[in-house]
Coordinates of C-alpha atoms in Angstrom, one line a residue:
Chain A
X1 CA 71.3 -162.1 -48.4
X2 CA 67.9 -163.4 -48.6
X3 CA 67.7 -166.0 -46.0
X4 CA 66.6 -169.0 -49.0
X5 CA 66.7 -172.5 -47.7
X6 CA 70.4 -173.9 -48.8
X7 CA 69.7 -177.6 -49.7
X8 CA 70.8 -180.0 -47.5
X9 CA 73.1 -182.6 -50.0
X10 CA 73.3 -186.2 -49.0
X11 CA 76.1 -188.3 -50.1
X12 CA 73.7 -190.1 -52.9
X13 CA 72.5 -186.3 -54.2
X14 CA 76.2 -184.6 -54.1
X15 CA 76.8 -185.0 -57.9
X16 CA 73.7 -183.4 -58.5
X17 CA 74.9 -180.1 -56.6
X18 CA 78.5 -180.4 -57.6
X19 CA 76.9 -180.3 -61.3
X20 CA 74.5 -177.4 -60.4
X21 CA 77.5 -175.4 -59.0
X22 CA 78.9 -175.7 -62.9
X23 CA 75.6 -174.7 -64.2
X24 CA 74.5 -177.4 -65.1
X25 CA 71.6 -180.1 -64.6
X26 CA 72.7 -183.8 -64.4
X27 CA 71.0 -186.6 -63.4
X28 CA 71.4 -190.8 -62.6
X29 CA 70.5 -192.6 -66.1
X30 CA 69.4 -196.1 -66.4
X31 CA 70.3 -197.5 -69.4
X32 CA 67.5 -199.8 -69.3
X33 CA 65.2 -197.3 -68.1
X34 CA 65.8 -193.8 -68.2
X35 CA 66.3 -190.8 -65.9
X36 CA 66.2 -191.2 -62.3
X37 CA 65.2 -187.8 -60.2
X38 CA 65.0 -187.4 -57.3
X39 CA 68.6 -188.7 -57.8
X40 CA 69.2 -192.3 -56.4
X41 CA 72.4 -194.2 -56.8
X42 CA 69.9 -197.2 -58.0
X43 CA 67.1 -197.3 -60.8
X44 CA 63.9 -197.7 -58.8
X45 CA 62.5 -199.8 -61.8
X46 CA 65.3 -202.6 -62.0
X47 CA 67.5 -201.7 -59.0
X48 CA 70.6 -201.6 -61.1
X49 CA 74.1 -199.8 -59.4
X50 CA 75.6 -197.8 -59.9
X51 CA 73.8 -195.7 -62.7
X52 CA 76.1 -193.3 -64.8
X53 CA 74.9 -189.5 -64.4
X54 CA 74.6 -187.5 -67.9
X55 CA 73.1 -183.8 -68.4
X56 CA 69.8 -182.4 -69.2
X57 CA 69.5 -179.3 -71.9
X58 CA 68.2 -177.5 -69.5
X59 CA 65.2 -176.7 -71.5
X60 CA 61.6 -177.7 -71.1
X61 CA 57.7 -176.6 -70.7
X62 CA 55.3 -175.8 -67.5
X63 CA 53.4 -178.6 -66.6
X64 CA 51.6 -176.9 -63.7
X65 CA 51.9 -173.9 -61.5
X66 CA 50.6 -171.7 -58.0
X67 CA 51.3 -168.2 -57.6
X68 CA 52.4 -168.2 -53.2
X69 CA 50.9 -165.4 -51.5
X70 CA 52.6 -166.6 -48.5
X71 CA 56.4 -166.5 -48.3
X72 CA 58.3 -169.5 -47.9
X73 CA 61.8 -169.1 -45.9
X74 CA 63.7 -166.6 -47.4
X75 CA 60.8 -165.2 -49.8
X76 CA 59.6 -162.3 -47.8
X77 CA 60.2 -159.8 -50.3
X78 CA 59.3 -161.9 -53.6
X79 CA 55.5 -162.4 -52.6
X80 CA 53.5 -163.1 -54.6
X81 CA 55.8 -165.4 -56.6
X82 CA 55.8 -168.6 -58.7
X83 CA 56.5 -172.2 -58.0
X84 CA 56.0 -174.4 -61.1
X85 CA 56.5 -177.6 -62.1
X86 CA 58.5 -177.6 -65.3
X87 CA 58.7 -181.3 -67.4
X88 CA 62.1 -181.2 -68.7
X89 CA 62.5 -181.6 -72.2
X90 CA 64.1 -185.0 -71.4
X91 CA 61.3 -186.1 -69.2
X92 CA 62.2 -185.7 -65.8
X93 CA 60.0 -183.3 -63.5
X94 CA 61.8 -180.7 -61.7
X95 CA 60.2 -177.9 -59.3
X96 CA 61.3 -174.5 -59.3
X97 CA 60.1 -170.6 -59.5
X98 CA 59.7 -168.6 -62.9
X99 CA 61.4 -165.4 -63.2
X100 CA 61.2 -162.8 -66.2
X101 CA 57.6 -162.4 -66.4
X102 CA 54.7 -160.4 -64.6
X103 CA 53.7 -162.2 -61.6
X104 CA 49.9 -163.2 -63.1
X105 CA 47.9 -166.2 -63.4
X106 CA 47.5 -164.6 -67.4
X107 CA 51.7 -164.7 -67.6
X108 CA 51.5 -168.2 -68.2
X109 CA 50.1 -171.0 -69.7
X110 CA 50.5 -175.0 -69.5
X111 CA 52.9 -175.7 -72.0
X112 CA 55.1 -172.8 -72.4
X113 CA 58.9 -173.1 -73.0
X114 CA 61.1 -172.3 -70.1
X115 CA 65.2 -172.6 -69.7
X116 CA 67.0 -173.2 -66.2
X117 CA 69.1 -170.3 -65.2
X118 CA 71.0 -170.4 -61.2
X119 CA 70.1 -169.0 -58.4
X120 CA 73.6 -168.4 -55.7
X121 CA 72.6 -169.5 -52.2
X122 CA 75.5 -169.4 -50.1
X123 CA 77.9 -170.9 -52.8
X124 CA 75.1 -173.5 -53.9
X125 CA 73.4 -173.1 -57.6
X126 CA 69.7 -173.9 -57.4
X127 CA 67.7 -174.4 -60.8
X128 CA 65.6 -172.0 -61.7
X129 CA 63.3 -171.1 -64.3
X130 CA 63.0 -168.4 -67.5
X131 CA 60.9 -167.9 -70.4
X132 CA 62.7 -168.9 -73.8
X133 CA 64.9 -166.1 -74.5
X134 CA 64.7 -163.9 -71.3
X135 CA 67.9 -163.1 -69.5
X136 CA 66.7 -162.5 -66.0
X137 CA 69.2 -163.3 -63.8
X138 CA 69.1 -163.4 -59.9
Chain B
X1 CA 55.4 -198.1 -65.1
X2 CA 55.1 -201.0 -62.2
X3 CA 52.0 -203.3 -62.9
X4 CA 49.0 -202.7 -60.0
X5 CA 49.4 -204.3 -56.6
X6 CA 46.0 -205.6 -57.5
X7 CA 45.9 -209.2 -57.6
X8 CA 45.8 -212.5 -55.3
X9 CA 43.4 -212.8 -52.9
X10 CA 42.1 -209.4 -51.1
X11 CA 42.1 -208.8 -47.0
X12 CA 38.5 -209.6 -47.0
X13 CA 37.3 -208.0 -44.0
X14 CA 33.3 -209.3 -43.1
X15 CA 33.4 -210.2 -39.8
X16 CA 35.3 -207.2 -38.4
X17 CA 33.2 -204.2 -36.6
X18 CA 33.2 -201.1 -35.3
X19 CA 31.7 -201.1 -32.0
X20 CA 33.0 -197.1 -30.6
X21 CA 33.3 -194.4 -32.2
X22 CA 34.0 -190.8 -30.8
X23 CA 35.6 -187.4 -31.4
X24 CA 37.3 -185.4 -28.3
X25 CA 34.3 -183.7 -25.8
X26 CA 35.8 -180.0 -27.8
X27 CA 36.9 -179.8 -31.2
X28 CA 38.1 -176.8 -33.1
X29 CA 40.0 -174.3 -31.0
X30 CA 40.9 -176.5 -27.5
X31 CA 43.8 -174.3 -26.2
X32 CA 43.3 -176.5 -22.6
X33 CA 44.1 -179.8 -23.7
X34 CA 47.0 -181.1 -25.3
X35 CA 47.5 -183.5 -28.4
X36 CA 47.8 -186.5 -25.8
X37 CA 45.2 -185.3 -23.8
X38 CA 42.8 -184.9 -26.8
X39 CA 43.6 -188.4 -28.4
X40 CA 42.9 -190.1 -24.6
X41 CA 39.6 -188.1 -24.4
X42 CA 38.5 -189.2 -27.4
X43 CA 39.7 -192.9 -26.7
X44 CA 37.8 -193.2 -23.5
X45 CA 34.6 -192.0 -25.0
X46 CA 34.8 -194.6 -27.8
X47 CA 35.9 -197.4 -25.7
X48 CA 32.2 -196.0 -23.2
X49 CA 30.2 -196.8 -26.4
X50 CA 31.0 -200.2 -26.0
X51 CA 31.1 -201.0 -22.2
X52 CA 35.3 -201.1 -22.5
X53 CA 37.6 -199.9 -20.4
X54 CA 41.3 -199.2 -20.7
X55 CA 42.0 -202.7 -19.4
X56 CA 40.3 -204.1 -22.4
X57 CA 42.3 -202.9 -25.0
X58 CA 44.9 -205.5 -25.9
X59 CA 45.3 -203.3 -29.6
X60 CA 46.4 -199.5 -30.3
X61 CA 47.0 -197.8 -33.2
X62 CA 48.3 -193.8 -33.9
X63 CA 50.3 -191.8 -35.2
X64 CA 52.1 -190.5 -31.7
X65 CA 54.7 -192.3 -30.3
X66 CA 52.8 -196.1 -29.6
X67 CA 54.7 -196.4 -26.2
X68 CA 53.4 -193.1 -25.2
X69 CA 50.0 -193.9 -26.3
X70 CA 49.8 -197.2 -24.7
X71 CA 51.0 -195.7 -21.1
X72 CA 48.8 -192.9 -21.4
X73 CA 45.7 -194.8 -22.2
X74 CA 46.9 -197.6 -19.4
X75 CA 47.4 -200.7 -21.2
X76 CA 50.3 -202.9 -21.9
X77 CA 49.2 -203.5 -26.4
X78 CA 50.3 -207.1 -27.2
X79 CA 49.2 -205.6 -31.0
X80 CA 51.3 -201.9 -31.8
X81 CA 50.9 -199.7 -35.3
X82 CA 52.4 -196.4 -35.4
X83 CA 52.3 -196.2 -39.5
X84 CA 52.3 -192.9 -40.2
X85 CA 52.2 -192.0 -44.2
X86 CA 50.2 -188.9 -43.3
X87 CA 46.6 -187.7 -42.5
X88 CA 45.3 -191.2 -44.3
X89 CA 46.5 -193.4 -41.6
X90 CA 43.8 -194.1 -39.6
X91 CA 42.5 -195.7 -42.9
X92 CA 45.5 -198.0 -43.2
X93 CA 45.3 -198.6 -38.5
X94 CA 41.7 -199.8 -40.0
X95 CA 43.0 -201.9 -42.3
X96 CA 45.6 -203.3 -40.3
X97 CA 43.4 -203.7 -37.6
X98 CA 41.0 -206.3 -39.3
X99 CA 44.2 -208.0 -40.2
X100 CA 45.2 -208.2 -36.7
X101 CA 41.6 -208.7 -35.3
X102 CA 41.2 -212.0 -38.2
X103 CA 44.3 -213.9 -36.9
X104 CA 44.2 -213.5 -33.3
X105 CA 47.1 -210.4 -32.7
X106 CA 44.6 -208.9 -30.6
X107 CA 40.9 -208.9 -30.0
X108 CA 40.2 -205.2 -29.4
X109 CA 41.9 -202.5 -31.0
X110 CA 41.8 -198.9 -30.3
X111 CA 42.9 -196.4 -33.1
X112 CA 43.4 -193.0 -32.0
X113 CA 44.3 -189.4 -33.0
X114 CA 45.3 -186.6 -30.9
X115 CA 46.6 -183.4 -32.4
X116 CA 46.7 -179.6 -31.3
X117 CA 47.1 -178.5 -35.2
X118 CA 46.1 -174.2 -33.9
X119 CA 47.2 -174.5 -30.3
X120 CA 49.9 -175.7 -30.3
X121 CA 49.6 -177.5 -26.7
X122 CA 51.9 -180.5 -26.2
X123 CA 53.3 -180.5 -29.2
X124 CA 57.0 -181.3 -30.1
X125 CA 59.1 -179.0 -32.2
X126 CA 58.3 -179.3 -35.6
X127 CA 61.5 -180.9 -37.3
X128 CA 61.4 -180.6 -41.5
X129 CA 63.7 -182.8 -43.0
X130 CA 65.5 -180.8 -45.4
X131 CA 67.5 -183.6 -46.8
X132 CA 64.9 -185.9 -47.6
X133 CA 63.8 -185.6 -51.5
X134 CA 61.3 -183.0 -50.8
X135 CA 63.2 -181.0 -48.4
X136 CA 66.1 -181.1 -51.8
X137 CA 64.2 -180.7 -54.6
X138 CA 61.0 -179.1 -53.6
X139 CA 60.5 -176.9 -50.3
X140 CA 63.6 -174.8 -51.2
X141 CA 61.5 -173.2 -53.6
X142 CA 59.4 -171.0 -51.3
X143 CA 56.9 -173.7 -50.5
X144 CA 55.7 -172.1 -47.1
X145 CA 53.2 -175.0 -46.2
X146 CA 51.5 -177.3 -47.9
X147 CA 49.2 -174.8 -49.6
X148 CA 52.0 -174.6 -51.5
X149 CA 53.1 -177.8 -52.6
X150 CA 50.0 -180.2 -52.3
X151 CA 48.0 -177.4 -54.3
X152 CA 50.9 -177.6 -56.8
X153 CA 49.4 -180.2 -59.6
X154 CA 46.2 -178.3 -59.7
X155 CA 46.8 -176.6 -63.5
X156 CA 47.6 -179.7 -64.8
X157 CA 44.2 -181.0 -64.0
X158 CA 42.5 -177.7 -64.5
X159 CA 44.4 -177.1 -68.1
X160 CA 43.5 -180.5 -69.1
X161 CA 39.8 -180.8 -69.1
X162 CA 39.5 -177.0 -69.5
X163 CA 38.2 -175.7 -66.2
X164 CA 38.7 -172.8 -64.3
X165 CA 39.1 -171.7 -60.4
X166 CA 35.5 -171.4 -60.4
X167 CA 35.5 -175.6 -60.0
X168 CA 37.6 -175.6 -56.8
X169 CA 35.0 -173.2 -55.4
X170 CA 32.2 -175.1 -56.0
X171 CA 33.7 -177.9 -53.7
X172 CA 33.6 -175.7 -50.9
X173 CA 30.1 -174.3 -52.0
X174 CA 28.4 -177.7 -52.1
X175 CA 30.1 -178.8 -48.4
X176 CA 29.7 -175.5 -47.0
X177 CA 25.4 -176.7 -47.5
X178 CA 26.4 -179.5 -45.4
X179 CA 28.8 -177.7 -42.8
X180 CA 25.9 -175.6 -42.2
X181 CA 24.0 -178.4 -40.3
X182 CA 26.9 -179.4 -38.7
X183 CA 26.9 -177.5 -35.3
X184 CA 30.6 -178.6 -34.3
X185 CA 31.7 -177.3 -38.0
X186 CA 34.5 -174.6 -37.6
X187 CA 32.8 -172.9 -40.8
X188 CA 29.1 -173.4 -40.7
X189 CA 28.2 -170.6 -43.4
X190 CA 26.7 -171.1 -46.4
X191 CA 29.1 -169.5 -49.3
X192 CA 28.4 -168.8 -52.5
X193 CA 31.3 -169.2 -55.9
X194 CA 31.7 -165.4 -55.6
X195 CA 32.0 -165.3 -51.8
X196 CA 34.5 -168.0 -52.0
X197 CA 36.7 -166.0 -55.1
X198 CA 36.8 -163.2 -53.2
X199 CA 37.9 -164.8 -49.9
X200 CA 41.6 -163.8 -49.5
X201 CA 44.3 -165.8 -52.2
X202 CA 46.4 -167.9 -50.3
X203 CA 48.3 -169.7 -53.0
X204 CA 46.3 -169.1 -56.8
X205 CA 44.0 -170.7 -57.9
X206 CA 43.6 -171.3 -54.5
X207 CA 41.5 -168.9 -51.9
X208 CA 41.7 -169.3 -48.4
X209 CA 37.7 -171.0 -48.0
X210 CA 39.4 -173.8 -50.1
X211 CA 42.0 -174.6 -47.8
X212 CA 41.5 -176.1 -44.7
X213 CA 41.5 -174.3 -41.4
X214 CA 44.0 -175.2 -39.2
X215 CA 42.2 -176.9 -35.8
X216 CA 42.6 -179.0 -32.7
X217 CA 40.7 -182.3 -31.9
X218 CA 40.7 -185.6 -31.2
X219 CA 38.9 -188.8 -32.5
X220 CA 39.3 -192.5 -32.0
X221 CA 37.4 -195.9 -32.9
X222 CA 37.2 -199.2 -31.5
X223 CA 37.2 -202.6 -33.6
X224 CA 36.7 -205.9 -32.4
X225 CA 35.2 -208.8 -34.0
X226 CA 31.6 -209.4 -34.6
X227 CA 31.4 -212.2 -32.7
X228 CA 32.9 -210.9 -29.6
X229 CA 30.8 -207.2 -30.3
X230 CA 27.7 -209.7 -29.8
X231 CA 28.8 -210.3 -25.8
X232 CA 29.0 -206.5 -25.6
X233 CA 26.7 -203.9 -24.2
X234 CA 26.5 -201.4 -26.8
X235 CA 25.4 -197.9 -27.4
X236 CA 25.1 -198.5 -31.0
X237 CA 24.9 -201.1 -33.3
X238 CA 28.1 -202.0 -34.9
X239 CA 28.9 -200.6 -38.0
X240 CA 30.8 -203.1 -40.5
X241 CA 34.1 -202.7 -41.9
X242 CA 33.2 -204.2 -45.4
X243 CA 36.2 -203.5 -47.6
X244 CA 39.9 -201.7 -46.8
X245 CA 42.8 -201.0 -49.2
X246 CA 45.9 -198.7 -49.0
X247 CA 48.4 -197.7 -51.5
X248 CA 51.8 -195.5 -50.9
X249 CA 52.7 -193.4 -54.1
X250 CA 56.3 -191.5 -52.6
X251 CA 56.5 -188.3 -50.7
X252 CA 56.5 -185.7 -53.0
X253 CA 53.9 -183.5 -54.7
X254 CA 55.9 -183.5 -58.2
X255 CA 57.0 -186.8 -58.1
X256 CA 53.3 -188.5 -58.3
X257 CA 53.1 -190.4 -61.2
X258 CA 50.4 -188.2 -63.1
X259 CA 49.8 -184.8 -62.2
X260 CA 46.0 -185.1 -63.0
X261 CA 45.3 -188.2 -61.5
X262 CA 46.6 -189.7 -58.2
X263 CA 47.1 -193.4 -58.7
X264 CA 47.2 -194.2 -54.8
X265 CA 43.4 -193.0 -54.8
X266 CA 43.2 -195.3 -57.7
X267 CA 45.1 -198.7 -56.5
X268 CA 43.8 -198.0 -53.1
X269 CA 40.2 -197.5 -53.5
X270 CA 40.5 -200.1 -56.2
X271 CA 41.3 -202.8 -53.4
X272 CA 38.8 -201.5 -51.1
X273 CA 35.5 -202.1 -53.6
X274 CA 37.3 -205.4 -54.3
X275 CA 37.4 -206.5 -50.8
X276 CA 34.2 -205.6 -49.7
X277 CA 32.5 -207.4 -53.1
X278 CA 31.2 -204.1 -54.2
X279 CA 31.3 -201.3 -56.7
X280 CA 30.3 -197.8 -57.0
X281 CA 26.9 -198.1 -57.5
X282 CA 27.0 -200.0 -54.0
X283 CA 28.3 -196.7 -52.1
X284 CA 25.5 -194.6 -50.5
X285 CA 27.7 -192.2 -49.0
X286 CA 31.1 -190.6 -49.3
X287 CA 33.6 -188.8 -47.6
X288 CA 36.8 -187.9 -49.8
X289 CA 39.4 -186.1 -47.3
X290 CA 39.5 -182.7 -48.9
X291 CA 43.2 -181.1 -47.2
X292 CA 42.2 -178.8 -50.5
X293 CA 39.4 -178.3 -52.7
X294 CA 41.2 -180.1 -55.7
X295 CA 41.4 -183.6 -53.5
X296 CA 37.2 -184.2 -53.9
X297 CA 37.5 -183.6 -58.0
X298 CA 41.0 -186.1 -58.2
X299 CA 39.1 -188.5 -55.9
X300 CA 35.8 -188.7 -57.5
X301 CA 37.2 -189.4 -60.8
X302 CA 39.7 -191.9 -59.5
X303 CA 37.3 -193.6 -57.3
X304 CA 35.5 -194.2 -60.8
X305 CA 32.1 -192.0 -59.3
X306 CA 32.4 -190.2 -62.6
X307 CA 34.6 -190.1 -65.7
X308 CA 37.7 -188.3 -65.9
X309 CA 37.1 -184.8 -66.2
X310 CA 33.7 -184.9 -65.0
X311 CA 33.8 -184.1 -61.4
X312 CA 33.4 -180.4 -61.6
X313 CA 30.3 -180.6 -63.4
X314 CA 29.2 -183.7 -61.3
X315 CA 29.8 -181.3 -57.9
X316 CA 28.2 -177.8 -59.6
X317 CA 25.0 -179.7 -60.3
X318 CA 24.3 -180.7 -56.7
X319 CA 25.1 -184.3 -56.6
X320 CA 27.0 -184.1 -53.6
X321 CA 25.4 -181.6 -52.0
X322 CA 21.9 -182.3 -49.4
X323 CA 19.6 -183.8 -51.5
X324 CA 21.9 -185.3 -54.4
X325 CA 22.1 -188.6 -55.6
X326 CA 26.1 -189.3 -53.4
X327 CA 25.8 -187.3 -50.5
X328 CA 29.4 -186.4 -50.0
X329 CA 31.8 -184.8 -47.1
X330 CA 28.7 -183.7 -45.2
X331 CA 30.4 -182.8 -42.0
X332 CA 31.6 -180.5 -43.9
X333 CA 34.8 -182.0 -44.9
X334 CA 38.5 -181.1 -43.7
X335 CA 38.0 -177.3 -45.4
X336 CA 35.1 -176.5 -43.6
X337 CA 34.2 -179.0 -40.5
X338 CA 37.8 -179.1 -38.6
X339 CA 41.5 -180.0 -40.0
X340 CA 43.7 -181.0 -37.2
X341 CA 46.6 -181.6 -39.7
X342 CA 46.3 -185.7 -40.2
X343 CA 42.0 -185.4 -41.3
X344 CA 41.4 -188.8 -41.9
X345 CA 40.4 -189.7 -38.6
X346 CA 37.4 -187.2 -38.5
X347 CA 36.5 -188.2 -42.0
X348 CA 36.0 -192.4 -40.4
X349 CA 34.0 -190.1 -37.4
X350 CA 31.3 -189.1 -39.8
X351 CA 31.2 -192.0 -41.8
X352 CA 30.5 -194.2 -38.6
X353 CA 27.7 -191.7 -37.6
X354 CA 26.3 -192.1 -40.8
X355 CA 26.1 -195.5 -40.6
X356 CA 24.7 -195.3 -37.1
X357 CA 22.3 -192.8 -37.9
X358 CA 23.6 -189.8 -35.5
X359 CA 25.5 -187.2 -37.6
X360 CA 23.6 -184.0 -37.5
X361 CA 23.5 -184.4 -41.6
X362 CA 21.9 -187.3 -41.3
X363 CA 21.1 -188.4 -44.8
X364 CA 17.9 -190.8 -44.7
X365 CA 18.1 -194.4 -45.6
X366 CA 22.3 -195.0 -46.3
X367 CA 23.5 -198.4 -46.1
X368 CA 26.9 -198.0 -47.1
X369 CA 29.7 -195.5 -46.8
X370 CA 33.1 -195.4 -49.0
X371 CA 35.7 -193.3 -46.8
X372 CA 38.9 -192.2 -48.8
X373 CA 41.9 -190.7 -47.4
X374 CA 45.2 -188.9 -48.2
X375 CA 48.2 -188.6 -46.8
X376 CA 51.4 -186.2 -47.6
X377 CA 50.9 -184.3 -50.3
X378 CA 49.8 -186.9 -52.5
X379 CA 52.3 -189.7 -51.0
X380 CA 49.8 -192.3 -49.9
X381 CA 46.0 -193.2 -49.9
X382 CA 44.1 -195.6 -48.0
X383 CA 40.3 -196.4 -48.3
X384 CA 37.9 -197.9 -46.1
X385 CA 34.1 -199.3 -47.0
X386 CA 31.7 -199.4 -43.8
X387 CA 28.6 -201.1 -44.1
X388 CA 25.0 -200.7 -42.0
X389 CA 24.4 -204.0 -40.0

């Protein structure tokens, strides 16, 4: 048991968890105009309501990225350790840690391909991040 | 993407001044005062500059609870602003102020800031909202402050135009040649590139003499309008708040629009050069609240100082350093001078001795300083133009 923040779901983000606990990454589409993360139960361009939630591939590229030599709740015994930005190959920004590679500044560049894998916190499945082809799991 | 804010008329702002100006009597480590106590300090010594008392403060503006504020300081506001977006709001309590001040809400207005950021004196219990859309989808992620998350965009600048770490360090090098004649400074060494990469990594590419210390302090201002500052006995002559603009961009490090440019500094600053009928070949001096050593590269370029991409090079040749052509953060800045947690407010300080001709980094002959803040990790900006009477 690491100690890793569980996140805290609000009624409006539930679906968004109940689809992580399948694996999975959904998220609120407008069908006007496009993906809506953080999840809202509106689109923030044309406040339409409800929005209908539909799922990412789960694949995408790293937009930008800090190596933490200073652990975060639950991190104690990962330091140093990633936290990247990944641009979802749909378009959508999600933030998460990389796994499967050396923890160096020379292990990655802007652009590379990663894939979501789960994390288990206490039930919940949080995204998280591999390089194309890696099976690290945690 | 929304169209810019940017049109109608702007809060034109040319007959609101500000007539006090002080930080706390100790800034830095102040384990004997608390946050209150720091923010009332500093309030009394800027209401001294111009004559005022408690009593004639009919106007407050902070960031701590306005009802405590008001009792402490010992006046009963008839004008209240507790906006708190982050360490920018003292630009937006500026802002809002000359609003007020313009149509009568009050006549004097006190802004203040009060925080014991390293002591810890008199401070409530921190309270992180994990539910909120950064507490979700960011902070779970090992982010163990905001070295960790505001830092995050950095490589997406950095990949972009091709630079390495070596143009964060600069930014401290070039303020640490102004913290140096800064006797309050909480760094006052000069630091080489070298000395900076080898400082200890906090959170790559960042090292820990590009992030700000953590400090306590105090600092508050005083505006009123120009006509009644003429009635007052003051220490200094007024200092002119020329231009104001603010912009909220959304909590969230990840969620900004573009990772390599930060569209509040953009819209914000945008506003401010509008209002105050000027542009950057106007400025004589600027501070650009540096939480980080990335925030002066993001702001110069979107401030429109120099092209996108071109900061780096612009810093590294001495432009902003003592004896360049835009003197720039020369207390120091928030890395180097003192970071209390919410900057802005000692970023206003120096730009007001500036214009008064008292900071100990006195640059010769400026007219006219542009004062850009930050607040959150790239959530909100606001910007504020002071001219020289």
């Amino acid at each position: 048991m690491s100690g890793k923040s569980v996140p805290s779901a609000t009624p409006e983000t539930r679906q968004y968890w109940e689809h992580t606990a399948q694996n999975e990454v959904w998220m609120p589409k407008c069908e006007q105009h496009g993906w809506v993360f953080p999840p809202r139960p509106h689109c923030p361009t044309c406040g339409t309501r409800p929005l209908a939630w539909q799922q990412l591939s789960g694949k995408g590229t790293i937009a930008s990225f800090i190596i933490s030599h200073r652990a975060g709740v639950g991190y104690q015994d990962e330091v140093p350790y990633f936290i990247i930005i990944v641009d979802t190959a749909e378009g959508p920004r999600m933030v998460g840690n990389l796994y499967g590679v050396p923890v160096t500044p020379e292990s990655v560049t802007i652009g590379m391909p990663v894939e979501v894998f789960f994390e288990d916190r206490e039930g919940v499945h949080v995204p998280q991040w591999r390089p194309v082809g890696s099976t690290v799991t945690l | 993407m929304a169209s810019s804010w940017i049109d109608g008329d702007p809060v034109k702002s040319d007959d609101i001044v500000i007539v006090g100006a002080s930080e706390s009597e100790n800034i830095g480590i102040v384990p004997d005062v608390s946050a209150m106590g720091l923010a009332i300090d500093s309030a009394l010594r800027a209401l001294d500059d111009a004559g005022l008392t408690p009593q004639d403060v009919d106007g407050i503006a902070g960031t701590m609870h306005p009802a405590e504020l008001a009792l402490q300081l010992g006046t009963r506001p008839r004008y209240v602003d507790g906006t708190n977006v982050g360490g920018c709001s003292y630009m937006l309590h500026v802002r809002h102020a000359v609003a007020a001040l313009r149509t009568g809400m009050a006549s004097t207005v006190v802004i203040m800031h009060g925080e014991s950021g390293r002591s810890r004196v008199g401070v409530p219990m921190m309270s992180m909202d994990m539910t909120a859309a950064p507490g979700q989808f960011e902070r779970i992620y090992g982010v163990a402050g905001t070295f960790s998350m505001f830092t995050l965009p950095v490589m997406a600048y950095l990949n972009k135009y091709g630079l390495d770490e070596s143009a964060l360090a600069e930014v401290s090098v070039a303020q640490s040649k102004w913290a140096a004649q800064q006797p309050r400074a909480l760094r006052q060494k000069i630091v080489t590139v070298d000395d900076v990469l080898n400082s200890s990594m906090i959170a790559w590419p960042f090292r820990v003499l590009e992030c700000c210390p953590l400090t306590d302090g105090g600092g508050s201002l005083v505006l009123t309008t120009a006509a009644r500052a003429a009635d007052m006995d003051l220490k200094f002559a007024p200092v002119l708040v020329a231009g104001t603009g603010e912009l909220v961009e959304g909590a969230g490090s990840s969620f900004m629009e573009d990772l390599t440019s930060f569209r509040a500094f953009r819209e914000s600053s945008a506003e401010a050069f509008r209002s105050a009928e000027m542009t950057v070949d106007d400025i004589d001096h600027l501070m650009i609240y540096d939480a980080y050593a990335h925030l002066p590269l993001y702001g110069l370029e979107d401030l429109g100082f120099v092209g996108k991409g071109e900061a780096a090079e612009f810093i590294k040749s001495g432009a902003t350093s003592p004896g360049g052509s835009l003197p720039m953060n020369t207390n120091g800045g928030g890395i180097m001078y003192t970071h209390t947690g919410m900057y802005g407010m000692f970023a206003l300080q120096e730009a007001v001795r500036q214009m008064r001709g008292t900071s100990p980094a006195q640059v010769d002959g400026v007219q006219t300083s542009f004062v850009q803040g930050v607040g959150g990790m790239f959530a909100a900006a606001g910007s504020v133009i002071l001219r020289k009477q």
